mmCIF file of C-alpha atoms and ligand atoms in Angstrom:
data_model
loop_
_atom_site.group_PDB
_atom_site.id
_atom_site.type_symbol
_atom_site.label_atom_id
_atom_site.label_comp_id
_atom_site.label_asym_id
_atom_site.label_seq_id
_atom_site.Cartn_x
_atom_site.Cartn_y
_atom_site.Cartn_z
ATOM 1 C CA MET M 1103 75.616 52.446 83.066
ATOM 2 C CA PRO M 1104 74.076 55.289 85.051
ATOM 3 C CA GLU M 1105 74.273 58.588 83.150
ATOM 4 C CA THR M 1106 75.721 60.687 85.985
ATOM 5 C CA VAL M 1107 79.482 61.155 85.616
ATOM 6 C CA ALA M 1108 81.900 61.950 88.482
ATOM 7 C CA VAL M 1109 85.236 63.249 87.182
ATOM 8 C CA ASN M 1110 88.438 63.390 89.230
ATOM 9 C CA ASP M 1111 88.036 67.108 89.912
ATOM 10 C CA ASP M 1112 84.704 66.397 91.636
ATOM 11 C CA TYR M 1113 86.641 64.474 94.328
ATOM 12 C CA THR M 1114 88.881 67.464 95.088
ATOM 13 C CA LYS M 1115 85.787 69.016 96.731
ATOM 14 C CA ILE M 1116 85.427 66.014 99.045
ATOM 15 C CA VAL M 1117 89.004 64.925 99.898
ATOM 16 C CA ASP M 1118 92.562 66.228 99.547
ATOM 17 C CA THR M 1119 93.383 64.809 96.103
ATOM 18 C CA SER M 1120 94.089 65.844 92.520
ATOM 19 C CA ASP M 1121 93.288 64.759 88.982
ATOM 20 C CA GLU M 1122 97.020 64.212 88.445
ATOM 21 C CA TRP M 1123 97.365 61.840 91.437
ATOM 22 C CA ILE M 1124 94.272 59.803 90.552
ATOM 23 C CA ARG M 1125 95.193 59.433 86.862
ATOM 24 C CA GLY M 1126 98.839 58.683 87.612
ATOM 25 C CA ARG M 1127 98.258 56.134 90.392
ATOM 26 C CA THR M 1128 95.108 54.416 89.107
ATOM 27 C CA GLY M 1129 94.467 55.286 85.427
ATOM 28 C CA ILE M 1130 90.973 56.564 86.298
ATOM 29 C CA SER M 1131 89.597 59.810 84.818
ATOM 30 C CA GLU M 1132 85.903 59.425 85.543
ATOM 31 C CA ARG M 1133 83.251 56.970 86.708
ATOM 32 C CA ARG M 1134 79.490 56.619 86.399
ATOM 33 C CA VAL M 1135 77.615 57.041 89.666
ATOM 34 C CA SER M 1136 74.066 56.047 90.456
ATOM 35 C CA ASN M 1137 71.609 58.924 90.630
ATOM 36 C CA GLY M 1138 69.007 56.743 92.308
ATOM 37 C CA GLU M 1139 69.301 53.760 89.965
ATOM 38 C CA PRO M 1140 69.260 50.637 92.157
ATOM 39 C CA VAL M 1141 71.225 47.471 91.392
ATOM 40 C CA TRP M 1142 68.132 45.524 90.269
ATOM 41 C CA TYR M 1143 67.310 48.262 87.743
ATOM 42 C CA MET M 1144 70.813 48.427 86.245
ATOM 43 C CA SER M 1145 70.927 44.611 86.174
ATOM 44 C CA GLN M 1146 67.524 44.448 84.482
ATOM 45 C CA LYS M 1147 68.576 46.941 81.772
ATOM 46 C CA ALA M 1148 71.779 44.967 81.134
ATOM 47 C CA ALA M 1149 69.760 41.719 81.005
ATOM 48 C CA GLU M 1150 67.381 43.165 78.400
ATOM 49 C CA THR M 1151 70.314 44.150 76.161
ATOM 50 C CA ALA M 1152 72.030 40.768 76.563
ATOM 51 C CA MET M 1153 68.840 38.806 75.821
ATOM 52 C CA ALA M 1154 68.154 40.936 72.719
ATOM 53 C CA ARG M 1155 71.720 40.475 71.449
ATOM 54 C CA ALA M 1156 71.545 36.709 72.018
ATOM 55 C CA ASN M 1157 68.029 36.575 70.531
ATOM 56 C CA VAL M 1158 66.807 34.705 73.590
ATOM 57 C CA ASP M 1159 63.303 34.909 75.011
ATOM 58 C CA ALA M 1160 63.090 35.458 78.788
ATOM 59 C CA LYS M 1161 60.782 32.427 79.061
ATOM 60 C CA ASP M 1162 63.534 30.120 77.725
ATOM 61 C CA ILE M 1163 66.065 30.955 80.445
ATOM 62 C CA ASP M 1164 66.652 28.063 82.877
ATOM 63 C CA LEU M 1165 68.683 29.834 85.543
ATOM 64 C CA VAL M 1166 69.631 33.359 86.624
ATOM 65 C CA ILE M 1167 72.934 33.866 88.461
ATOM 66 C CA SER M 1168 73.546 37.324 89.857
ATOM 67 C CA THR M 1169 76.654 38.797 91.500
ATOM 68 C CA SER M 1170 76.962 41.923 93.628
ATOM 69 C CA VAL M 1171 78.792 43.340 96.626
ATOM 70 C CA SER M 1172 76.210 46.098 96.815
ATOM 71 C CA PRO M 1173 72.747 44.523 96.458
ATOM 72 C CA ASP M 1174 69.648 46.599 97.189
ATOM 73 C CA TYR M 1175 68.472 44.126 99.839
ATOM 74 C CA ILE M 1176 70.135 41.673 102.191
ATOM 75 C CA TYR M 1177 67.269 39.506 100.932
ATOM 76 C CA PRO M 1178 65.612 38.841 98.522
ATOM 77 C CA SER M 1179 68.311 38.171 95.943
ATOM 78 C CA VAL M 1180 68.838 40.510 92.986
ATOM 79 C CA SER M 1181 68.324 37.495 90.716
ATOM 80 C CA CYS M 1182 64.811 36.892 92.126
ATOM 81 C CA VAL M 1183 63.858 40.568 91.771
ATOM 82 C CA VAL M 1184 65.004 40.663 88.115
ATOM 83 C CA GLN M 1185 63.406 37.247 87.447
ATOM 84 C CA GLY M 1186 60.104 38.704 88.604
ATOM 85 C CA LYS M 1187 60.442 41.992 86.694
ATOM 86 C CA LEU M 1188 61.281 40.275 83.389
ATOM 87 C CA GLY M 1189 59.164 37.132 83.811
ATOM 88 C CA ILE M 1190 62.223 34.946 83.332
ATOM 89 C CA GLY M 1191 61.669 31.217 82.867
ATOM 90 C CA GLY M 1192 58.369 29.387 82.663
ATOM 91 C CA ASN M 1193 58.829 27.263 79.573
ATOM 92 C CA LYS M 1194 60.199 24.365 81.596
ATOM 93 C CA THR M 1195 58.872 25.215 85.065
ATOM 94 C CA SER M 1196 55.355 26.062 86.213
ATOM 95 C CA LYS M 1197 56.490 29.553 87.252
ATOM 96 C CA GLY M 1198 59.879 31.279 87.077
ATOM 97 C CA ALA M 1199 63.426 30.078 86.491
ATOM 98 C CA ALA M 1200 65.799 29.163 89.318
ATOM 99 C CA ALA M 1201 67.584 32.253 90.629
ATOM 100 C CA ILE M 1202 70.792 32.434 92.691
ATOM 101 C CA ASP M 1203 72.902 35.314 93.996
ATOM 102 C CA ILE M 1204 76.547 34.732 94.770
ATOM 103 C CA ASN M 1205 78.950 37.031 96.551
ATOM 104 C CA CYS M 1206 82.562 36.578 95.545
ATOM 105 C CA ALA M 1207 83.134 40.337 95.508
ATOM 106 C CA CYS M 1208 85.096 41.652 92.522
ATOM 107 C CA ALA M 1209 85.822 38.070 91.411
ATOM 108 C CA GLY M 1210 82.058 37.434 91.240
ATOM 109 C CA PHE M 1211 81.718 37.373 87.467
ATOM 110 C CA VAL M 1212 84.533 34.847 87.085
ATOM 111 C CA TYR M 1213 83.038 32.564 89.757
ATOM 112 C CA ALA M 1214 79.562 32.912 88.191
ATOM 113 C CA LEU M 1215 80.880 32.036 84.739
ATOM 114 C CA ASP M 1216 82.585 28.930 86.104
ATOM 115 C CA MET M 1217 79.329 27.995 87.833
ATOM 116 C CA ALA M 1218 77.286 28.624 84.669
ATOM 117 C CA ALA M 1219 79.616 26.386 82.640
ATOM 118 C CA ARG M 1220 79.156 23.597 85.193
ATOM 119 C CA TYR M 1221 75.342 23.931 85.120
ATOM 120 C CA ILE M 1222 75.464 23.852 81.303
ATOM 121 C CA SER M 1223 77.538 20.669 81.425
ATOM 122 C CA THR M 1224 74.782 18.994 83.493
ATOM 123 C CA GLY M 1225 71.908 19.844 81.164
ATOM 124 C CA TYR M 1226 70.873 23.461 81.723
ATOM 125 C CA GLU M 1227 70.576 25.083 78.282
ATOM 126 C CA THR M 1228 70.316 28.839 78.767
ATOM 127 C CA ILE M 1229 71.680 30.812 81.709
ATOM 128 C CA LEU M 1230 71.428 34.542 82.331
ATOM 129 C CA MET M 1231 74.294 36.066 84.302
ATOM 130 C CA LEU M 1232 73.907 39.485 85.913
ATOM 131 C CA SER M 1233 76.546 41.580 87.653
ATOM 132 C CA GLY M 1234 75.163 44.829 89.053
ATOM 133 C CA GLU M 1235 76.946 47.181 91.415
ATOM 134 C CA ASN M 1236 76.187 50.342 93.349
ATOM 135 C CA VAL M 1237 79.537 50.457 95.177
ATOM 136 C CA THR M 1238 79.470 54.258 95.558
ATOM 137 C CA LYS M 1239 76.823 53.964 98.294
ATOM 138 C CA SER M 1240 79.255 52.117 100.564
ATOM 139 C CA VAL M 1241 82.596 53.840 99.981
ATOM 140 C CA ASP M 1242 84.131 55.823 102.821
ATOM 141 C CA TYR M 1243 84.185 59.414 101.529
ATOM 142 C CA SER M 1244 86.672 60.396 104.234
ATOM 143 C CA ASP M 1245 89.284 57.953 102.866
ATOM 144 C CA ARG M 1246 90.988 59.546 99.860
ATOM 145 C CA SER M 1247 92.835 56.389 98.836
ATOM 146 C CA SER M 1248 89.658 54.339 98.326
ATOM 147 C CA CYS M 1249 86.699 56.671 97.612
ATOM 148 C CA ILE M 1250 88.214 57.813 94.308
ATOM 149 C CA LEU M 1251 88.415 54.281 92.937
ATOM 150 C CA PHE M 1252 84.827 53.104 92.589
ATOM 151 C CA GLY M 1253 81.932 53.523 90.172
ATOM 152 C CA ASP M 1254 78.507 51.971 89.544
ATOM 153 C CA GLY M 1255 77.086 49.967 86.648
ATOM 154 C CA ALA M 1256 75.949 46.565 85.460
ATOM 155 C CA GLY M 1257 76.680 43.968 82.806
ATOM 156 C CA ALA M 1258 74.887 40.801 81.731
ATOM 157 C CA CYS M 1259 75.602 37.716 79.621
ATOM 158 C CA VAL M 1260 73.559 34.893 78.150
ATOM 159 C CA ILE M 1261 75.421 31.582 78.362
ATOM 160 C CA GLN M 1262 74.591 28.704 76.004
ATOM 161 C CA GLY M 1263 76.308 25.855 74.191
ATOM 162 C CA LYS M 1264 78.435 22.913 75.206
ATOM 163 C CA GLU M 1265 80.983 23.144 72.393
ATOM 164 C CA GLY M 1266 84.365 24.759 72.645
ATOM 165 C CA LEU M 1267 87.229 25.145 75.009
ATOM 166 C CA PHE M 1268 86.657 25.902 78.691
ATOM 167 C CA GLY M 1269 89.052 25.949 81.622
ATOM 168 C CA SER M 1270 89.049 27.676 84.985
ATOM 169 C CA PHE M 1271 90.944 28.171 88.205
ATOM 170 C CA LEU M 1272 89.347 29.518 91.405
ATOM 171 C CA ALA M 1273 90.921 30.114 94.827
ATOM 172 C CA SER M 1274 90.801 32.189 98.004
ATOM 173 C CA GLU M 1275 93.040 33.494 100.780
ATOM 174 C CA GLY M 1276 90.666 34.079 103.700
ATOM 175 C CA GLU M 1277 93.471 35.166 106.019
ATOM 176 C CA GLY M 1278 93.480 38.407 103.981
ATOM 177 C CA ALA M 1279 89.726 39.023 104.511
ATOM 178 C CA LYS M 1280 90.497 41.869 106.923
ATOM 179 C CA HIS M 1281 92.040 43.922 104.100
ATOM 180 C CA ILE M 1282 88.765 44.764 102.349
ATOM 181 C CA TYR M 1283 85.300 44.481 103.856
ATOM 182 C CA ALA M 1284 81.986 46.100 104.757
ATOM 183 C CA ARG M 1285 80.272 45.023 107.970
ATOM 184 C CA SER M 1286 76.645 43.884 108.160
ATOM 185 C CA HIS M 1287 74.279 44.663 111.075
ATOM 186 C CA PRO M 1288 75.885 44.703 114.522
ATOM 187 C CA VAL M 1289 75.296 41.605 116.667
ATOM 188 C CA LYS M 1290 72.413 42.741 118.881
ATOM 189 C CA ASN M 1291 68.767 41.783 119.398
ATOM 190 C CA ALA M 1292 65.780 42.285 121.731
ATOM 191 C CA PHE M 1293 67.451 40.163 124.432
ATOM 192 C CA SER M 1294 70.950 41.644 124.142
ATOM 193 C CA PRO M 1295 70.339 45.189 122.864
ATOM 194 C CA ALA M 1296 73.893 46.339 123.620
ATOM 195 C CA PRO M 1297 76.151 43.310 123.937
ATOM 196 C CA GLU M 1298 79.330 44.132 125.805
ATOM 197 C CA ALA M 1299 81.454 42.268 123.350
ATOM 198 C CA SER M 1300 80.760 40.157 120.319
ATOM 199 C CA LEU M 1301 83.393 37.632 119.307
ATOM 200 C CA TYR M 1302 86.207 39.735 117.892
ATOM 201 C CA ASP M 1303 87.066 38.864 114.298
ATOM 202 C CA GLY M 1304 90.353 40.779 114.108
ATOM 203 C CA PHE M 1305 88.863 43.332 111.709
ATOM 204 C CA GLU M 1306 88.872 47.036 112.518
ATOM 205 C CA ILE M 1307 85.583 48.273 113.953
ATOM 206 C CA THR M 1308 83.779 50.106 111.167
ATOM 207 C CA GLU M 1309 80.319 51.469 110.509
ATOM 208 C CA PHE M 1310 77.573 49.207 109.135
ATOM 209 C CA GLY M 1311 77.882 48.895 105.351
ATOM 210 C CA LYS M 1312 80.914 51.160 104.977
ATOM 211 C CA MET M 1313 83.910 49.963 102.968
ATOM 212 C CA PHE M 1314 87.274 49.433 104.636
ATOM 213 C CA LEU M 1315 90.145 49.024 102.171
ATOM 214 C CA ASN M 1316 93.819 48.433 102.802
ATOM 215 C CA GLY M 1317 94.836 49.363 99.256
ATOM 216 C CA LYS M 1318 98.501 48.458 99.590
ATOM 217 C CA GLU M 1319 97.782 44.879 100.731
ATOM 218 C CA VAL M 1320 95.132 44.313 98.067
ATOM 219 C CA TYR M 1321 97.519 45.736 95.452
ATOM 220 C CA LYS M 1322 100.256 43.248 96.404
ATOM 221 C CA PHE M 1323 97.751 40.379 96.480
ATOM 222 C CA ALA M 1324 96.279 41.348 93.087
ATOM 223 C CA THR M 1325 99.567 41.578 91.184
ATOM 224 C CA ARG M 1326 100.573 38.163 92.550
ATOM 225 C CA VAL M 1327 97.348 36.177 92.083
ATOM 226 C CA MET M 1328 96.307 37.516 88.670
ATOM 227 C CA VAL M 1329 99.371 35.873 87.182
ATOM 228 C CA GLU M 1330 98.755 32.579 88.994
ATOM 229 C CA ALA M 1331 95.055 32.531 88.035
ATOM 230 C CA VAL M 1332 95.651 33.159 84.317
ATOM 231 C CA GLN M 1333 98.448 30.587 84.153
ATOM 232 C CA LYS M 1334 96.494 27.878 86.013
ATOM 233 C CA ALA M 1335 93.234 28.458 84.073
ATOM 234 C CA CYS M 1336 95.237 28.153 80.828
ATOM 235 C CA GLU M 1337 96.931 24.997 82.128
ATOM 236 C CA ASN M 1338 93.513 23.508 82.952
ATOM 237 C CA ALA M 1339 92.409 24.247 79.375
ATOM 238 C CA ASN M 1340 95.638 22.799 77.949
ATOM 239 C CA ILE M 1341 96.772 26.085 76.451
ATOM 240 C CA THR M 1342 99.284 28.782 77.431
ATOM 241 C CA PRO M 1343 98.707 32.523 77.903
ATOM 242 C CA ASP M 1344 100.416 33.010 74.501
ATOM 243 C CA ASN M 1345 97.426 31.225 72.896
ATOM 244 C CA LEU M 1346 94.946 33.793 74.242
ATOM 245 C CA ASP M 1347 93.530 36.473 71.913
ATOM 246 C CA LEU M 1348 92.202 38.636 74.699
ATOM 247 C CA ILE M 1349 92.602 38.995 78.470
ATOM 248 C CA ILE M 1350 89.800 40.818 80.257
ATOM 249 C CA PRO M 1351 90.965 41.692 83.770
ATOM 250 C CA HIS M 1352 88.930 43.075 86.643
ATOM 251 C CA GLN M 1353 89.383 46.844 86.345
ATOM 252 C CA ALA M 1354 90.826 47.848 89.747
ATOM 253 C CA ASN M 1355 93.938 49.831 88.864
ATOM 254 C CA LEU M 1356 95.753 50.306 85.538
ATOM 255 C CA ARG M 1357 99.099 49.699 87.279
ATOM 256 C CA ILE M 1358 97.876 46.309 88.564
ATOM 257 C CA MET M 1359 96.936 45.302 84.999
ATOM 258 C CA GLU M 1360 100.265 46.516 83.582
ATOM 259 C CA THR M 1361 102.241 44.609 86.223
ATOM 260 C CA ALA M 1362 100.251 41.420 85.565
ATOM 261 C CA ALA M 1363 100.759 41.760 81.791
ATOM 262 C CA GLN M 1364 104.487 42.154 82.284
ATOM 263 C CA LYS M 1365 104.743 39.159 84.646
ATOM 264 C CA LEU M 1366 102.754 37.032 82.182
ATOM 265 C CA GLY M 1367 105.026 38.077 79.320
ATOM 266 C CA GLN M 1368 102.073 39.580 77.435
ATOM 267 C CA THR M 1369 101.662 43.032 75.902
ATOM 268 C CA MET M 1370 98.968 45.446 77.034
ATOM 269 C CA GLU M 1371 97.417 45.154 73.530
ATOM 270 C CA LYS M 1372 96.028 41.816 74.667
ATOM 271 C CA PHE M 1373 94.458 43.368 77.790
ATOM 272 C CA TYR M 1374 91.112 45.145 77.504
ATOM 273 C CA VAL M 1375 91.105 48.302 79.623
ATOM 274 C CA ASN M 1376 88.296 50.798 80.216
ATOM 275 C CA ILE M 1377 89.079 51.829 83.799
ATOM 276 C CA GLU M 1378 89.718 55.429 82.688
ATOM 277 C CA ARG M 1379 85.958 55.860 82.033
ATOM 278 C CA TYR M 1380 84.334 53.714 84.738
ATOM 279 C CA GLY M 1381 86.744 53.203 87.645
ATOM 280 C CA ASN M 1382 86.313 49.991 89.613
ATOM 281 C CA THR M 1383 82.750 48.663 89.309
ATOM 282 C CA SER M 1384 83.547 45.485 91.287
ATOM 283 C CA SER M 1385 81.956 42.346 89.803
ATOM 284 C CA ALA M 1386 80.384 44.375 86.954
ATOM 285 C CA SER M 1387 83.731 45.451 85.515
ATOM 286 C CA ILE M 1388 84.412 42.352 83.365
ATOM 287 C CA PRO M 1389 80.925 42.058 81.801
ATOM 288 C CA ILE M 1390 80.970 45.812 81.087
ATOM 289 C CA CYS M 1391 84.217 45.206 79.154
ATOM 290 C CA LEU M 1392 82.581 42.284 77.310
ATOM 291 C CA HIS M 1393 79.659 44.534 76.395
ATOM 292 C CA GLU M 1394 81.952 47.207 74.970
ATOM 293 C CA LEU M 1395 83.886 44.604 72.999
ATOM 294 C CA ALA M 1396 80.646 43.181 71.588
ATOM 295 C CA GLU M 1397 79.305 46.655 70.712
ATOM 296 C CA SER M 1398 82.495 47.635 68.907
ATOM 297 C CA GLY M 1399 82.630 44.368 66.913
ATOM 298 C CA LYS M 1400 85.939 43.391 68.517
ATOM 299 C CA LEU M 1401 84.462 40.239 70.074
ATOM 300 C CA LYS M 1402 84.769 37.671 67.280
ATOM 301 C CA ARG M 1403 83.265 34.169 67.248
ATOM 302 C CA GLY M 1404 86.074 31.803 68.178
ATOM 303 C CA SER M 1405 88.097 34.451 70.035
ATOM 304 C CA ARG M 1406 90.050 32.775 72.833
ATOM 305 C CA ILE M 1407 89.342 34.813 75.953
ATOM 306 C CA CYS M 1408 90.528 34.825 79.554
ATOM 307 C CA CYS M 1409 88.601 36.735 82.245
ATOM 308 C CA VAL M 1410 90.511 37.207 85.494
ATOM 309 C CA GLY M 1411 89.186 38.679 88.742
ATOM 310 C CA PHE M 1412 90.240 39.251 92.349
ATOM 311 C CA GLY M 1413 88.926 41.108 95.363
ATOM 312 C CA ALA M 1414 87.415 40.878 98.833
ATOM 313 C CA GLY M 1415 87.617 37.469 100.438
ATOM 314 C CA LEU M 1416 90.304 37.586 99.424
ATOM 315 C CA SER M 1417 89.068 35.582 96.434
ATOM 316 C CA TYR M 1418 90.380 35.256 92.924
ATOM 317 C CA GLY M 1419 90.131 33.232 89.764
ATOM 318 C CA ALA M 1420 90.216 33.080 85.995
ATOM 319 C CA VAL M 1421 88.180 31.422 83.244
ATOM 320 C CA VAL M 1422 89.362 30.641 79.729
ATOM 321 C CA PHE M 1423 86.877 30.033 76.907
ATOM 322 C CA ASP M 1424 86.247 30.338 73.187
ATOM 323 C CA TYR M 1425 83.583 32.953 72.484
HETATM 324 O O1 UT7 H 2729 88.773 45.522 93.393
HETATM 325 C C1 UT7 H 2729 89.549 45.234 94.518
HETATM 326 C C2 UT7 H 2729 89.736 46.476 95.293
HETATM 327 N N1 UT7 H 2729 90.750 47.253 94.680
HETATM 328 C C3 UT7 H 2729 91.826 47.673 95.337
HETATM 329 O O2 UT7 H 2729 91.977 47.402 96.488
HETATM 330 C C4 UT7 H 2729 92.860 48.481 94.674
HETATM 331 C C5 UT7 H 2729 94.234 48.077 95.087
HETATM 332 N N2 UT7 H 2729 95.071 49.173 95.553
HETATM 333 C C6 UT7 H 2729 95.352 50.265 94.786
HETATM 334 O O3 UT7 H 2729 94.880 50.408 93.678
HETATM 335 C C7 UT7 H 2729 96.332 51.270 95.331
HETATM 336 O O4 UT7 H 2729 97.016 50.729 96.442
HETATM 337 C C8 UT7 H 2729 95.664 52.624 95.736
HETATM 338 C C9 UT7 H 2729 95.143 53.344 94.504
HETATM 339 C C10 UT7 H 2729 94.504 52.359 96.701
HETATM 340 C C11 UT7 H 2729 96.682 53.506 96.413
HETATM 341 O O5 UT7 H 2729 97.774 53.733 95.536
HETATM 342 P P1 UT7 H 2729 99.284 53.575 96.036
HETATM 343 O O6 UT7 H 2729 100.150 53.872 94.899
HETATM 344 O O7 UT7 H 2729 99.381 52.195 96.660
HETATM 345 O O8 UT7 H 2729 99.402 54.720 97.088
HETATM 346 P P2 UT7 H 2729 99.795 54.620 98.637
HETATM 347 O O9 UT7 H 2729 98.662 54.020 99.424
HETATM 348 O O10 UT7 H 2729 101.144 53.985 98.736
HETATM 349 O O11 UT7 H 2729 99.942 56.134 99.009
HETATM 350 C C12 UT7 H 2729 101.004 56.946 98.500
HETATM 351 C C13 UT7 H 2729 100.752 58.361 98.943
HETATM 352 C C14 UT7 H 2729 100.425 58.505 100.438
HETATM 353 O O12 UT7 H 2729 100.977 59.709 100.893
HETATM 354 P P3 UT7 H 2729 102.351 59.723 101.717
HETATM 355 O O13 UT7 H 2729 102.094 58.867 102.932
HETATM 356 O O14 UT7 H 2729 103.376 59.140 100.795
HETATM 357 O O15 UT7 H 2729 102.541 61.168 102.022
HETATM 358 C C15 UT7 H 2729 98.931 58.609 100.452
HETATM 359 O O16 UT7 H 2729 98.448 59.303 101.588
HETATM 360 O O17 UT7 H 2729 99.608 58.888 98.246
HETATM 361 C C16 UT7 H 2729 98.688 59.424 99.203
HETATM 362 N N3 UT7 H 2729 97.355 59.271 98.652
HETATM 363 C C17 UT7 H 2729 96.761 60.220 97.910
HETATM 364 N N4 UT7 H 2729 97.167 61.434 97.500
HETATM 365 C C18 UT7 H 2729 96.322 62.145 96.738
HETATM 366 C C19 UT7 H 2729 96.511 58.204 98.777
HETATM 367 N N5 UT7 H 2729 95.377 58.461 98.107
HETATM 368 C C20 UT7 H 2729 95.498 59.700 97.568
HETATM 369 C C21 UT7 H 2729 94.659 60.505 96.782
HETATM 370 N N6 UT7 H 2729 95.108 61.702 96.389
HETATM 371 N N7 UT7 H 2729 93.418 60.085 96.379
#
């Protein structure tokens, strides 16, 4: 996590808001914000900690999967940059390990974990997963309902082993894509420097890279699909949500997590929550939770865990596994 902290009162200098509103409506008290730390750097630091904890040498990693909505470059991938910095791979290839970035927004970690499990089932032995985010560079600081939500940070996991329970459920609702997005470069080039009209996508016209968020719509979507994703991932693993020891949800809003817990018939004791300290760190939020659980000794071998994510796309999903 970056060391710089932005507390709710800091936002009262930027927009018309209050600590009381932010805490009451979101559960957030503070977030970490990058003070120049790029995504590759935060991802690299998280990778070093994960590899040390797993006692895995960088050379033995077969594949790096990285997720981010806020990468430092359009290309190259974050996974290639970190592969190069840490000298990942090499024991089975002449140079570095395979490296892939995926963008499934805040559901990125869940999609990457599903992907990692499938690679493992086809013979890959050791996979490094990175989720690094610098969302604060793209938030719209004139929009009080969204700028207060987001923070920066990274998490990483080493994935190994074929034994144990695994089930997943992944889905998307692309018709809701217009509810949360950031545009890339405008469609213009040397031959059409100012095109009169590019094909209209139905999205509002926004500045390059800046976040647009329709919070209400994403809120409704999230409280509906979290329940479906957990139930279907459990079904695919032949268990029920009652059999889970721990549910680690994407940290977007405390009220979203409470509503999902209630609809699933589960208590909040089963849900891991740290949104009060970090806000929404997009795809990094679930691995940051896993890191805290590991650090505090609460992650026990054999724990039955469900990670559930949702976000831009709109995409969503859940994975169920035994730690
Ligand atoms: O990771 C995926 C991305 N995550 C999300 O999209 C999060 C999902 N959405 C949410 O968490 C919530 O919808 C928000 C936190 C974004 C908004 O909370 P809400 O309870 O849905 O508030 P609202 O949009 O219904 O607004 C209620 C009132 C409005 O005022 P009026 O029209 O009732 O006078 C807003 O203008 O609260 C006002 N408001 C604020 N007031 C003080 C909105 N933001 C703020 C603010 N401070 N920061």
